[in-house]
Amino acid sequence: MIKLFLCPGSGNCLKPWLAMSQTRQSFEAVSVDVLAGEQKSPEYLRINPLGVVPYLITADGAGIGESNAMLWYLAEDKPLMPPTAQARAEALQWMFFEQSKLEPFLSPARFFTTILPSEKYAREADIRNWQLAAEPGLHRLEAHLAGRSFVLDCGYSVADIALFGYVHVLEEAGLSLADYPATARWIDTVTATDGFRPLSDLGLSLARAA
Ligand SMILES: N[C@@H](CCC(=O)N[C@@H](CS)C(=O)NCC(=O)O)C(=O)O
């Protein structure tokens, strides 16, 4: 069975969780307490030397890092995988865009605004810089989503899940969805897709990594 190491509340961890839920793949979820630094423990570093979550171990025992690489693996032969070479290339384009233009800014802005708010005032200038850095990417996505249901013409895909990870919680990063109406509509559409489950459904009845 697939094993997924993850922590609650993470947009990157939501991605493989959602892909497995929506493609009905069973898996064992293992909780890693990132706030307590468990991802840097010797036990966890033996599993994933990069010391981050999510991390996926396939049924054959191979390890896969990077949330979007996991999406690609999990979507193989499933409807989430775009059907043509052109559409697959477009999906990868948006998945690289997510990791370079959105996630590096939305994730820390959200972390210090919502996940660890005790740091919010000390990190005020950083948070503002991350918010400003995220805006061009969010405007680019907003322009693309205007008049569309999903990121790709072929329908709901791995590209939507990759972008959804942090874009759907942009207000937790101190930004406003009112500035991105097409994106807000797309978030509602993704949330209504078959088998959608928030990461909070995972609950706390998880195995521990270390
Ligand atoms: N690009 C990686 C990012 C992985 C990552 O930075 N994960 C965060 C949680 S969302 C983490 O483990 N942070 C703890 C740390 O860096 O020590 C992915 O998409 O999987």
XYZ file of C-alpha atoms and ligand atoms in Angstrom:
230
model
C 0.000 0.000 0.000
C 1.116 3.581 -0.629
C 2.386 5.401 2.452
C 2.107 9.193 2.625
C 4.028 11.232 5.192
C 2.267 14.528 5.751
C 1.284 17.224 8.214
C -2.147 18.743 8.750
C -2.811 22.189 7.268
C -0.199 22.026 4.493
C -1.202 22.972 0.947
C 1.550 20.748 -0.446
C 0.294 17.794 1.605
C -3.275 18.430 0.505
C -2.304 17.691 -3.108
C -1.426 13.956 -2.902
C -4.128 13.459 -0.262
C -6.757 14.894 -2.614
C -5.467 13.002 -5.656
C -5.625 9.697 -3.772
C -9.061 10.474 -2.383
C -10.412 11.411 -5.798
C -8.884 8.428 -7.601
C -9.952 6.054 -4.794
C -6.416 4.856 -4.064
C -6.018 3.533 -0.554
C -3.001 4.625 1.413
C -1.577 4.825 4.894
C -1.155 8.380 6.173
C 1.697 9.042 8.595
C 1.717 12.314 10.511
C 4.934 14.317 10.808
C 4.808 17.138 13.375
C 6.524 19.903 11.423
C 5.930 22.533 14.124
C 7.850 20.305 16.542
C 10.648 19.773 13.991
C 9.935 16.064 13.541
C 10.787 16.367 9.838
C 14.452 16.867 10.820
C 14.588 13.904 13.214
C 17.166 11.200 12.364
C 14.307 8.696 11.976
C 12.488 10.832 9.411
C 15.693 11.906 7.605
C 16.398 8.223 7.031
C 13.046 8.085 5.189
C 13.318 11.437 3.396
C 16.799 13.015 3.517
C 15.358 16.366 2.399
C 13.499 16.630 5.715
C 10.211 17.957 4.399
C 6.661 16.750 3.880
C 4.845 15.486 1.914
C 6.790 12.337 1.085
C 5.330 9.298 -0.608
C 6.472 5.687 -0.526
C 4.977 3.644 -3.341
C 3.586 0.142 -2.861
C 6.921 -1.097 -4.292
C 8.866 0.821 -1.643
C 10.227 3.628 -3.854
C 10.294 7.159 -2.437
C 8.863 10.211 -4.216
C 9.440 13.778 -3.022
C 7.824 17.003 -4.329
C 4.052 17.258 -4.107
C 3.592 17.873 -7.827
C 5.722 14.827 -8.724
C 3.444 12.801 -6.449
C 0.427 14.152 -8.317
C 1.973 13.008 -11.587
C 2.617 9.530 -10.193
C -0.833 9.196 -8.646
C -2.631 10.381 -11.794
C -1.030 7.755 -14.051
C -3.798 6.007 -16.053
C -6.421 8.019 -14.157
C -8.830 10.728 -15.392
C -6.750 13.342 -13.532
C -3.976 12.871 -16.129
C -4.573 15.063 -19.220
C -5.172 12.863 -22.278
C -2.862 14.440 -24.891
C 0.824 15.371 -25.031
C -0.150 19.021 -25.504
C -2.469 18.981 -22.483
C 0.123 17.178 -20.361
C 2.700 19.821 -21.273
C 0.229 22.555 -20.330
C -0.423 20.795 -17.012
C 3.319 20.714 -16.289
C 3.592 24.367 -17.257
C 1.012 25.304 -14.596
C 2.532 22.943 -12.035
C 5.994 24.515 -12.441
C 4.322 27.941 -12.348
C 2.677 26.999 -9.053
C 6.001 26.025 -7.495
C 7.908 29.046 -8.791
C 5.424 31.942 -8.806
C 2.898 31.112 -6.085
C 3.873 28.495 -3.488
C 7.200 30.090 -2.425
C 5.295 33.274 -1.454
C 1.813 32.126 -0.429
C 3.129 29.342 1.777
C 5.369 31.446 4.081
C 2.924 34.393 4.106
C 0.198 31.995 5.248
C 2.491 30.220 7.683
C 3.396 33.373 9.583
C -0.094 34.887 9.281
C -2.265 31.906 10.184
C -0.337 28.765 11.147
C 2.134 30.483 13.516
C 0.432 33.846 14.207
C 2.682 34.463 17.231
C 5.356 35.405 14.667
C 3.032 37.627 12.623
C 4.164 41.002 13.951
C 7.861 40.133 14.005
C 7.599 38.996 10.365
C 5.319 41.820 9.184
C 7.736 43.159 6.540
C 8.504 39.667 5.206
C 4.801 38.859 5.032
C 4.124 42.033 3.012
C 6.982 41.167 0.645
C 5.668 37.624 0.147
C 2.159 38.963 -0.486
C 3.503 41.431 -3.071
C 5.572 38.685 -4.700
C 2.505 36.423 -5.004
C 0.321 39.037 -6.675
C 1.686 38.845 -10.269
C 1.206 35.066 -10.287
C -2.284 35.369 -8.841
C -3.230 37.968 -11.473
C -1.842 35.701 -14.201
C -3.925 32.787 -12.921
C -6.998 35.016 -12.546
C -6.720 36.137 -16.189
C -6.358 32.520 -17.304
C -9.340 31.276 -15.276
C -11.746 33.977 -16.502
C -14.456 32.169 -18.468
C -13.083 28.692 -17.715
C -14.204 25.960 -15.329
C -10.760 24.396 -14.933
C -7.132 25.220 -15.716
C -7.015 23.002 -18.819
C -9.558 22.777 -21.647
C -9.731 19.000 -21.159
C -11.281 19.370 -17.698
C -10.332 18.803 -14.069
C -6.735 17.577 -13.792
C -3.545 17.435 -11.763
C -2.960 21.080 -12.726
C -6.061 22.149 -10.785
C -5.002 20.177 -7.712
C -1.471 21.614 -7.798
C -2.729 25.192 -7.986
C -5.536 24.604 -5.506
C -3.075 23.624 -2.740
C -2.197 27.186 -1.744
C -4.464 29.351 -3.901
C -7.617 28.216 -2.078
C -6.179 29.504 1.201
C -4.846 32.801 -0.124
C -6.972 34.688 2.444
C -5.033 32.858 5.173
C -1.959 34.503 3.643
C -3.594 37.907 4.205
C -4.760 38.406 0.609
C -8.365 38.900 -0.532
C -10.336 36.605 -2.815
C -12.505 39.611 -3.714
C -9.563 40.730 -5.870
C -9.684 37.428 -7.775
C -13.340 36.644 -8.691
C -12.613 34.053 -11.410
C -10.233 32.312 -9.015
C -12.896 32.350 -6.282
C -15.399 30.725 -8.674
C -12.786 28.127 -9.717
C -12.130 27.295 -6.034
C -15.860 26.589 -5.598
C -15.835 24.441 -8.754
C -12.843 22.391 -7.590
C -14.382 21.976 -4.133
C -17.485 20.516 -5.819
C -15.587 17.894 -7.874
C -16.362 14.241 -7.271
C -14.651 12.831 -4.196
C -13.275 16.166 -2.989
C -12.185 15.980 0.651
C -10.432 18.689 2.677
C -7.215 17.627 4.374
C -8.940 18.224 7.719
C -10.993 15.054 6.995
C -7.825 13.151 7.688
C -8.368 13.758 11.406
C -5.730 13.127 13.954
C -6.009 9.327 14.008
C -2.692 9.027 12.226
C 0.410 6.959 12.672
C 3.478 8.944 13.747
C 6.686 8.989 11.712
C 9.051 8.969 14.657
N 8.345 21.845 -3.041
C 8.037 20.925 -1.972
C 7.914 21.732 -0.679
C 7.987 20.853 0.565
C 7.957 21.702 1.821
O 8.662 22.732 1.944
N 7.131 21.276 2.776
C 6.979 22.010 4.011
C 5.553 21.802 4.525
S 4.375 22.403 3.374
C 7.917 21.477 5.061
O 8.073 20.296 5.206
N 8.524 22.403 5.826
C 9.350 22.045 6.935
C 10.799 22.352 6.713
O 11.169 22.910 5.661
O 11.582 22.046 7.611
C 6.743 20.179 -2.298
O 5.974 20.661 -3.146
O 6.516 19.081 -1.773
